PDB file of C-alpha atoms and ligand atoms in Angstrom:
ATOM      1  CA  MET T  19      84.477 111.729 118.716  1.00 57.00           C
ATOM      2  CA  SER T  20      82.912 113.646 115.330  1.00 73.00           C
ATOM      3  CA  ALA T  21      81.406 111.356 112.677  1.00 84.00           C
ATOM      4  CA  PRO T  22      83.721 110.112 109.827  1.00 90.00           C
ATOM      5  CA  SER T  23      83.392 113.436 106.927  1.00 91.00           C
ATOM      6  CA  MET T  24      84.689 110.203 104.213  1.00 97.00           C
ATOM      7  CA  MET T  25      83.764 106.947 102.972  1.00 98.00           C
ATOM      8  CA  LEU T  26      86.432 104.652 101.712  1.00 98.00           C
ATOM      9  CA  TYR T  27      85.750 101.491  99.393  1.00 98.00           C
ATOM     10  CA  TYR T  28      87.575  98.850 100.792  1.00 98.00           C
ATOM     11  CA  ASN T  29      88.266  95.172 101.497  1.00 98.00           C
ATOM     12  CA  ALA T  30      90.108  93.321 104.153  1.00 98.00           C
ATOM     13  CA  ALA T  31      91.673  91.380 101.688  1.00 98.00           C
ATOM     14  CA  SER T  32      92.650  94.056  99.167  1.00 98.00           C
ATOM     15  CA  PRO T  33      96.406  95.183 100.083  1.00 98.00           C
ATOM     16  CA  PHE T  34      95.960  99.135  98.225  1.00 98.00           C
ATOM     17  CA  ALA T  35      93.137  99.739 100.834  1.00 98.00           C
ATOM     18  CA  ARG T  36      95.507  98.234 103.207  1.00 98.00           C
ATOM     19  CA  LYS T  37      97.989 100.724 102.476  1.00 98.00           C
ATOM     20  CA  VAL T  38      95.159 103.227 103.373  1.00 98.00           C
ATOM     21  CA  LEU T  39      94.491 101.803 106.236  1.00 98.00           C
ATOM     22  CA  ILE T  40      97.937 102.730 107.696  1.00 98.00           C
ATOM     23  CA  LEU T  41      98.170 105.329 106.737  1.00 98.00           C
ATOM     24  CA  LEU T  42      95.186 106.212 108.319  1.00 98.00           C
ATOM     25  CA  HIS T  43      96.837 104.653 111.703  1.00 98.00           C
ATOM     26  CA  GLU T  44      99.428 106.140 111.124  1.00 98.00           C
ATOM     27  CA  THR T  45      98.654 109.699 110.823  1.00 98.00           C
ATOM     28  CA  GLY T  46      95.901 109.321 113.438  1.00 97.00           C
ATOM     29  CA  GLN T  47      92.911 110.073 111.163  1.00 97.00           C
ATOM     30  CA  ALA T  48      91.503 106.603 111.928  1.00 96.00           C
ATOM     31  CA  GLY T  49      88.209 108.411 112.951  1.00 96.00           C
ATOM     32  CA  ARG T  50      88.143 110.713 110.326  1.00 96.00           C
ATOM     33  CA  VAL T  51      86.775 108.155 107.393  1.00 97.00           C
ATOM     34  CA  GLY T  52      83.741 105.567 107.604  1.00 98.00           C
ATOM     35  CA  LEU T  53      84.880 102.506 105.812  1.00 98.00           C
ATOM     36  CA  LYS T  54      82.560 100.745 103.403  1.00 98.00           C
ATOM     37  CA  PRO T  55      83.096  96.555 102.768  1.00 98.00           C
ATOM     38  CA  VAL T  56      82.965  95.565  98.944  1.00 98.00           C
ATOM     39  CA  ALA T  57      84.003  92.865  97.437  1.00 97.00           C
ATOM     40  CA  VAL T  58      85.332  92.886  93.572  1.00 97.00           C
ATOM     41  CA  THR T  59      87.611  91.563  91.004  1.00 97.00           C
ATOM     42  CA  PRO T  60      87.982  92.286  87.396  1.00 96.00           C
ATOM     43  CA  VAL T  61      84.840  89.580  86.646  1.00 96.00           C
ATOM     44  CA  ASN T  62      82.816  90.984  89.392  1.00 96.00           C
ATOM     45  CA  PRO T  63      82.217  94.288  89.449  1.00 97.00           C
ATOM     46  CA  ASP T  64      80.565  95.973  91.895  1.00 98.00           C
ATOM     47  CA  ALA T  65      77.616  98.971  90.436  1.00 98.00           C
ATOM     48  CA  GLU T  66      78.341 101.264  93.192  1.00 98.00           C
ATOM     49  CA  VAL T  67      81.955 101.248  93.237  1.00 98.00           C
ATOM     50  CA  CYS T  68      82.018 101.643  89.244  1.00 98.00           C
ATOM     51  CA  HIS T  69      79.446 104.679  89.664  1.00 98.00           C
ATOM     52  CA  ASP T  70      82.385 106.415  91.976  1.00 98.00           C
ATOM     53  CA  ASN T  71      85.582 104.849  90.165  1.00 98.00           C
ATOM     54  CA  PRO T  72      84.607 104.117  86.447  1.00 98.00           C
ATOM     55  CA  CYS T  73      87.261 101.279  86.426  1.00 98.00           C
ATOM     56  CA  GLY T  74      85.856  99.647  89.503  1.00 98.00           C
ATOM     57  CA  LYS T  75      89.271  99.466  91.596  1.00 98.00           C
ATOM     58  CA  ILE T  76      89.322  99.605  95.024  1.00 98.00           C
ATOM     59  CA  PRO T  77      90.519 102.001  97.410  1.00 98.00           C
ATOM     60  CA  ALA T  78      88.064 104.522  96.301  1.00 98.00           C
ATOM     61  CA  LEU T  79      87.640 107.715  98.905  1.00 98.00           C
ATOM     62  CA  CYS T  80      84.369 109.745  98.758  1.00 98.00           C
ATOM     63  CA  LEU T  81      85.264 112.708 100.286  1.00 98.00           C
ATOM     64  CA  ALA T  82      82.705 115.511 101.966  1.00 95.00           C
ATOM     65  CA  ASP T  83      82.417 117.346  99.232  1.00 96.00           C
ATOM     66  CA  ASP T  84      81.222 113.895  97.043  1.00 95.00           C
ATOM     67  CA  ASN T  85      83.681 114.391  95.347  1.00 97.00           C
ATOM     68  CA  VAL T  86      85.885 110.862  94.965  1.00 98.00           C
ATOM     69  CA  ILE T  87      89.462 110.235  94.673  1.00 98.00           C
ATOM     70  CA  HIS T  88      91.086 106.810  93.300  1.00 98.00           C
ATOM     71  CA  ASP T  89      94.147 104.707  93.548  1.00 98.00           C
ATOM     72  CA  SER T  90      95.646 104.580  96.426  1.00 98.00           C
ATOM     73  CA  ARG T  91      98.779 106.436  95.418  1.00 98.00           C
ATOM     74  CA  VAL T  92      96.486 109.460  94.995  1.00 98.00           C
ATOM     75  CA  ILE T  93      94.477 108.628  98.515  1.00 98.00           C
ATOM     76  CA  LEU T  94      97.647 108.456 100.007  1.00 98.00           C
ATOM     77  CA  ASP T  95      98.979 111.275  98.436  1.00 98.00           C
ATOM     78  CA  TYR T  96      95.584 113.437  99.584  1.00 98.00           C
ATOM     79  CA  LEU T  97      95.289 112.556 103.286  1.00 98.00           C
ATOM     80  CA  ASP T  98      98.831 113.040 103.829  1.00 98.00           C
ATOM     81  CA  HIS T  99      98.233 116.704 102.984  1.00 97.00           C
ATOM     82  CA  GLN T 100      95.537 116.126 105.878  1.00 96.00           C
ATOM     83  CA  HIS T 101      97.329 115.902 109.077  1.00 97.00           C
ATOM     84  CA  ALA T 102      99.965 118.289 110.602  1.00 96.00           C
ATOM     85  CA  GLY T 103     102.785 115.772 111.783  1.00 96.00           C
ATOM     86  CA  HIS T 104     105.604 114.944 109.774  1.00 96.00           C
ATOM     87  CA  PRO T 105     104.323 113.856 106.241  1.00 98.00           C
ATOM     88  CA  LEU T 106     104.938 110.496 104.904  1.00 98.00           C
ATOM     89  CA  ILE T 107     105.005 111.232 101.643  1.00 98.00           C
ATOM     90  CA  PRO T 108     108.646 113.668 101.429  1.00 97.00           C
ATOM     91  CA  ARG T 109     107.568 117.123 100.121  1.00 97.00           C
ATOM     92  CA  ASP T 110     110.620 118.016  97.913  1.00 97.00           C
ATOM     93  CA  GLY T 111     113.887 116.818  97.296  1.00 97.00           C
ATOM     94  CA  PRO T 112     115.660 114.216  96.312  1.00 97.00           C
ATOM     95  CA  ALA T 113     113.945 111.888  99.231  1.00 97.00           C
ATOM     96  CA  ARG T 114     110.260 112.255  97.610  1.00 98.00           C
ATOM     97  CA  TRP T 115     111.824 110.860  94.202  1.00 98.00           C
ATOM     98  CA  ARG T 116     113.614 107.861  95.727  1.00 98.00           C
ATOM     99  CA  ARG T 117     110.738 107.394  98.289  1.00 98.00           C
ATOM    100  CA  LEU T 118     107.955 107.373  95.858  1.00 98.00           C
ATOM    101  CA  THR T 119     110.581 105.240  92.770  1.00 98.00           C
ATOM    102  CA  LEU T 120     110.608 102.571  96.046  1.00 98.00           C
ATOM    103  CA  ALA T 121     106.583 102.761  96.793  1.00 98.00           C
ATOM    104  CA  SER T 122     106.104 102.447  92.856  1.00 98.00           C
ATOM    105  CA  LEU T 123     108.538  98.942  93.056  1.00 98.00           C
ATOM    106  CA  ALA T 124     106.960  97.956  95.686  1.00 98.00           C
ATOM    107  CA  ASP T 125     103.110  98.957  93.840  1.00 98.00           C
ATOM    108  CA  ALA T 126     104.589  96.831  90.724  1.00 98.00           C
ATOM    109  CA  LEU T 127     105.504  93.794  92.640  1.00 98.00           C
ATOM    110  CA  LEU T 128     101.849  93.837  94.181  1.00 98.00           C
ATOM    111  CA  ASP T 129     100.485  94.076  91.198  1.00 98.00           C
ATOM    112  CA  ALA T 130     101.945  91.274  90.070  1.00 98.00           C
ATOM    113  CA  ALA T 131     101.130  89.371  93.171  1.00 98.00           C
ATOM    114  CA  VAL T 132      97.053  90.252  92.508  1.00 98.00           C
ATOM    115  CA  LEU T 133      97.162  89.358  88.716  1.00 97.00           C
ATOM    116  CA  ILE T 134      98.944  85.899  89.632  1.00 97.00           C
ATOM    117  CA  ARG T 135      95.633  85.846  92.364  1.00 97.00           C
ATOM    118  CA  TYR T 136      93.306  86.658  89.258  1.00 96.00           C
ATOM    119  CA  GLU T 137      94.820  83.799  87.055  1.00 95.00           C
ATOM    120  CA  THR T 138      94.952  80.935  89.445  1.00 95.00           C
ATOM    121  CA  PHE T 139      91.867  82.198  91.619  1.00 95.00           C
ATOM    122  CA  LEU T 140      89.477  83.053  88.779  1.00 95.00           C
ATOM    123  CA  ARG T 141      90.722  81.538  85.803  1.00 95.00           C
ATOM    124  CA  PRO T 142      89.375  77.842  85.207  1.00 94.00           C
ATOM    125  CA  GLU T 143      92.761  75.798  85.327  1.00 94.00           C
ATOM    126  CA  GLU T 144      92.609  74.649  81.791  1.00 96.00           C
ATOM    127  CA  LYS T 145      93.406  78.074  80.841  1.00 95.00           C
ATOM    128  CA  HIS T 146      95.907  78.959  83.165  1.00 95.00           C
ATOM    129  CA  TRP T 147      98.505  80.732  81.090  1.00 95.00           C
ATOM    130  CA  SER T 148     102.031  79.026  83.079  1.00 96.00           C
ATOM    131  CA  ASP T 149     104.561  81.172  81.091  1.00 97.00           C
ATOM    132  CA  TRP T 150     102.496  84.476  82.083  1.00 96.00           C
ATOM    133  CA  LEU T 151     102.657  83.466  85.347  1.00 97.00           C
ATOM    134  CA  ASP T 152     106.234  82.387  85.154  1.00 97.00           C
ATOM    135  CA  ASN T 153     106.966  86.026  84.748  1.00 98.00           C
ATOM    136  CA  GLN T 154     104.757  87.543  87.352  1.00 98.00           C
ATOM    137  CA  ALA T 155     106.700  85.294  89.977  1.00 97.00           C
ATOM    138  CA  GLU T 156     109.659  86.922  88.298  1.00 98.00           C
ATOM    139  CA  LYS T 157     109.223  90.500  88.522  1.00 98.00           C
ATOM    140  CA  ILE T 158     108.139  90.012  92.466  1.00 98.00           C
ATOM    141  CA  SER T 159     111.370  88.108  92.806  1.00 98.00           C
ATOM    142  CA  ARG T 160     113.398  90.666  91.645  1.00 98.00           C
ATOM    143  CA  SER T 161     111.951  93.714  92.952  1.00 98.00           C
ATOM    144  CA  LEU T 162     112.460  91.601  96.886  1.00 98.00           C
ATOM    145  CA  ALA T 163     115.960  90.976  95.551  1.00 98.00           C
ATOM    146  CA  TYR T 164     116.322  95.002  94.820  1.00 98.00           C
ATOM    147  CA  PHE T 165     114.385  95.820  98.172  1.00 98.00           C
ATOM    148  CA  GLU T 166     117.247  93.222  99.780  1.00 98.00           C
ATOM    149  CA  THR T 167     120.176  94.212  98.241  1.00 98.00           C
ATOM    150  CA  GLU T 168     120.005  98.076  97.635  1.00 97.00           C
ATOM    151  CA  ALA T 169     117.226  99.504 100.118  1.00 97.00           C
ATOM    152  CA  VAL T 170     116.086  97.598 103.051  1.00 96.00           C
ATOM    153  CA  THR T 171     118.602 100.289 105.280  1.00 95.00           C
ATOM    154  CA  GLU T 172     116.914 102.935 104.066  1.00 95.00           C
ATOM    155  CA  LEU T 173     113.701 101.505 104.586  1.00 96.00           C
ATOM    156  CA  SER T 174     114.687 100.954 107.912  1.00 95.00           C
ATOM    157  CA  ALA T 175     114.922 105.088 108.447  1.00 93.00           C
ATOM    158  CA  HIS T 176     111.543 105.592 108.241  1.00 93.00           C
ATOM    159  CA  PHE T 177     108.351 104.186 108.407  1.00 97.00           C
ATOM    160  CA  ASP T 178     106.820 106.279 105.199  1.00 98.00           C
ATOM    161  CA  ILE T 179     105.062 105.652 102.347  1.00 98.00           C
ATOM    162  CA  ALA T 180     108.182 103.797 100.629  1.00 98.00           C
ATOM    163  CA  SER T 181     107.529 101.494 103.718  1.00 98.00           C
ATOM    164  CA  ILE T 182     104.138 101.211 104.411  1.00 98.00           C
ATOM    165  CA  THR T 183     103.289  99.820 100.315  1.00 98.00           C
ATOM    166  CA  LEU T 184     106.214  97.599 100.550  1.00 98.00           C
ATOM    167  CA  ALA T 185     104.960  96.866 104.204  1.00 98.00           C
ATOM    168  CA  SER T 186     101.444  95.682 102.314  1.00 98.00           C
ATOM    169  CA  ALA T 187     103.320  94.338  99.833  1.00 98.00           C
ATOM    170  CA  LEU T 188     104.957  91.773 102.339  1.00 98.00           C
ATOM    171  CA  GLY T 189     101.834  91.264 103.424  1.00 98.00           C
ATOM    172  CA  TYR T 190      99.932  89.935 101.073  1.00 98.00           C
ATOM    173  CA  LEU T 191     102.768  87.360  99.914  1.00 98.00           C
ATOM    174  CA  ASP T 192     102.251  85.938 103.034  1.00 98.00           C
ATOM    175  CA  PHE T 193      98.009  86.037 102.563  1.00 98.00           C
ATOM    176  CA  ARG T 194      97.978  84.613  99.188  1.00 97.00           C
ATOM    177  CA  GLN T 195     101.142  82.724  98.886  1.00 96.00           C
ATOM    178  CA  PRO T 196     101.613  81.117 102.093  1.00 94.00           C
ATOM    179  CA  ASN T 197     104.296  78.667 100.598  1.00 93.00           C
ATOM    180  CA  LEU T 198     106.489  81.347  98.581  1.00 95.00           C
ATOM    181  CA  GLY T 199     109.208  81.075 101.288  1.00 94.00           C
ATOM    182  CA  TRP T 200     110.299  84.353 101.038  1.00 98.00           C
ATOM    183  CA  ARG T 201     112.073  84.994 104.151  1.00 98.00           C
ATOM    184  CA  SER T 202     114.792  82.297 103.308  1.00 97.00           C
ATOM    185  CA  SER T 203     115.964  83.928 100.251  1.00 97.00           C
ATOM    186  CA  TYR T 204     115.949  87.668 101.306  1.00 98.00           C
ATOM    187  CA  PRO T 205     116.975  87.694 105.315  1.00 98.00           C
ATOM    188  CA  ARG T 206     117.288  91.211 105.535  1.00 98.00           C
ATOM    189  CA  LEU T 207     113.978  92.421 104.293  1.00 98.00           C
ATOM    190  CA  ALA T 208     112.676  89.293 106.611  1.00 98.00           C
ATOM    191  CA  SER T 209     113.493  90.816 109.875  1.00 98.00           C
ATOM    192  CA  TRP T 210     113.108  94.307 108.535  1.00 98.00           C
ATOM    193  CA  TYR T 211     109.616  92.851 108.210  1.00 98.00           C
ATOM    194  CA  TYR T 212     109.642  91.349 111.370  1.00 98.00           C
ATOM    195  CA  GLU T 213     110.308  95.020 112.924  1.00 98.00           C
ATOM    196  CA  VAL T 214     107.577  96.692 111.383  1.00 98.00           C
ATOM    197  CA  SER T 215     104.470  93.882 111.355  1.00 98.00           C
ATOM    198  CA  GLN T 216     104.481  95.314 115.187  1.00 98.00           C
ATOM    199  CA  ARG T 217     103.221  98.176 114.582  1.00 98.00           C
ATOM    200  CA  PRO T 218      99.817  99.446 115.991  1.00 98.00           C
ATOM    201  CA  SER T 219      99.088 100.070 112.133  1.00 98.00           C
ATOM    202  CA  MET T 220      99.719  96.689 111.104  1.00 98.00           C
ATOM    203  CA  LEU T 221      98.639  94.513 113.534  1.00 98.00           C
ATOM    204  CA  GLU T 222      95.620  96.934 113.536  1.00 98.00           C
ATOM    205  CA  THR T 223      94.925  96.393 109.525  1.00 98.00           C
ATOM    206  CA  GLN T 224      96.127  92.672 109.545  1.00 97.00           C
ATOM    207  CA  PRO T 225      94.272  90.331 106.183  1.00 96.00           C
ATOM    208  CA  PRO T 226      91.491  88.463 106.947  1.00 94.00           C
ATOM    209  CA  ALA T 227      93.078  85.125 108.712  1.00 85.00           C
TER     210      ALA T 227
HETATM  211  N1  GSH W 303      96.499 101.101  90.886  1.00 82.70           N
HETATM  212  C1  GSH W 303      95.615 100.769  91.843  1.00 82.70           C
HETATM  213  C2  GSH W 303      95.657  98.669  92.130  1.00 82.70           C
HETATM  214  C3  GSH W 303      93.711  98.678  92.990  1.00 82.70           C
HETATM  215  C4  GSH W 303      93.544  97.258  92.928  1.00 82.70           C
HETATM  216  O1  GSH W 303      94.268  96.589  91.999  1.00 82.70           O
HETATM  217  N2  GSH W 303      92.701  96.804  93.225  1.00 82.70           N
HETATM  218  C5  GSH W 303      92.101  95.633  93.246  1.00 82.70           C
HETATM  219  C6  GSH W 303      91.829  94.586  94.377  1.00 82.70           C
HETATM  220  S1  GSH W 303      93.213  94.641  95.233  1.00 82.70           S
HETATM  221  C7  GSH W 303      90.657  95.705  92.989  1.00 82.70           C
HETATM  222  O2  GSH W 303      89.666  96.838  92.924  1.00 82.70           O
HETATM  223  N3  GSH W 303      90.570  94.386  91.504  1.00 82.70           N
HETATM  224  C8  GSH W 303      89.561  94.789  90.708  1.00 82.70           C
HETATM  225  C9  GSH W 303      89.520  94.796  89.171  1.00 82.70           C
HETATM  226  O3  GSH W 303      90.659  94.887  88.800  1.00 82.70           O
HETATM  227  O4  GSH W 303      88.752  95.431  88.269  1.00 82.70           O
HETATM  228  C10 GSH W 303      95.625 101.162  93.390  1.00 82.70           C
HETATM  229  O5  GSH W 303      96.995 101.871  93.679  1.00 82.70           O
HETATM  230  O6  GSH W 303      94.340 101.350  93.961  1.00 82.70           O
END
């Protein structure tokens, strides 16, 4: 196998980086991308990441021509144009906008979960803002309720951009909020997630134990 032609700044705990890894596995491209592990938080930026992505966030993908693509949504779009199989982001029609909207909601759920992590893990306890934390938690529960009642059947139809993003988000909830107990409130989603969790792309990209 030839050497990877691209390099991904990532962290095994990052759910946004996991989205990229899942798509790489699903589309048979994992061997094309070398992985560069970095540890970043909003209060501990990494100089090399900041050089390539001024906002300091991961994932960021360095291409063979030295251009850098960042934000997981943009990276997934780029990589989905780099394989010959069935696109994981519908190219046009109503399916495109529906699946991207579902993915966007799962990304927003993830943003809320990551912000909760920063508030509870990085900020001193006496400075925690409970109203703010409660409202981030509400964003998560409203989004889960929507997926449960309005989207789980659609999700089951394809493992694509929407499913990858939601699966990564649910995996992150299990990883960072193991006591949340979301499965009892959202049983259809739990059963969907159980099924997709068996996919090789999910098993090979699990967050650290
Ligand atoms: N919208 C971005 C979010 C990326 C993101 O928030 N990544 C986190 C790690 S999970 C990060 O880099 N945090 C460092 C920071 O916010 O400075 C994406 O989809 O890639």
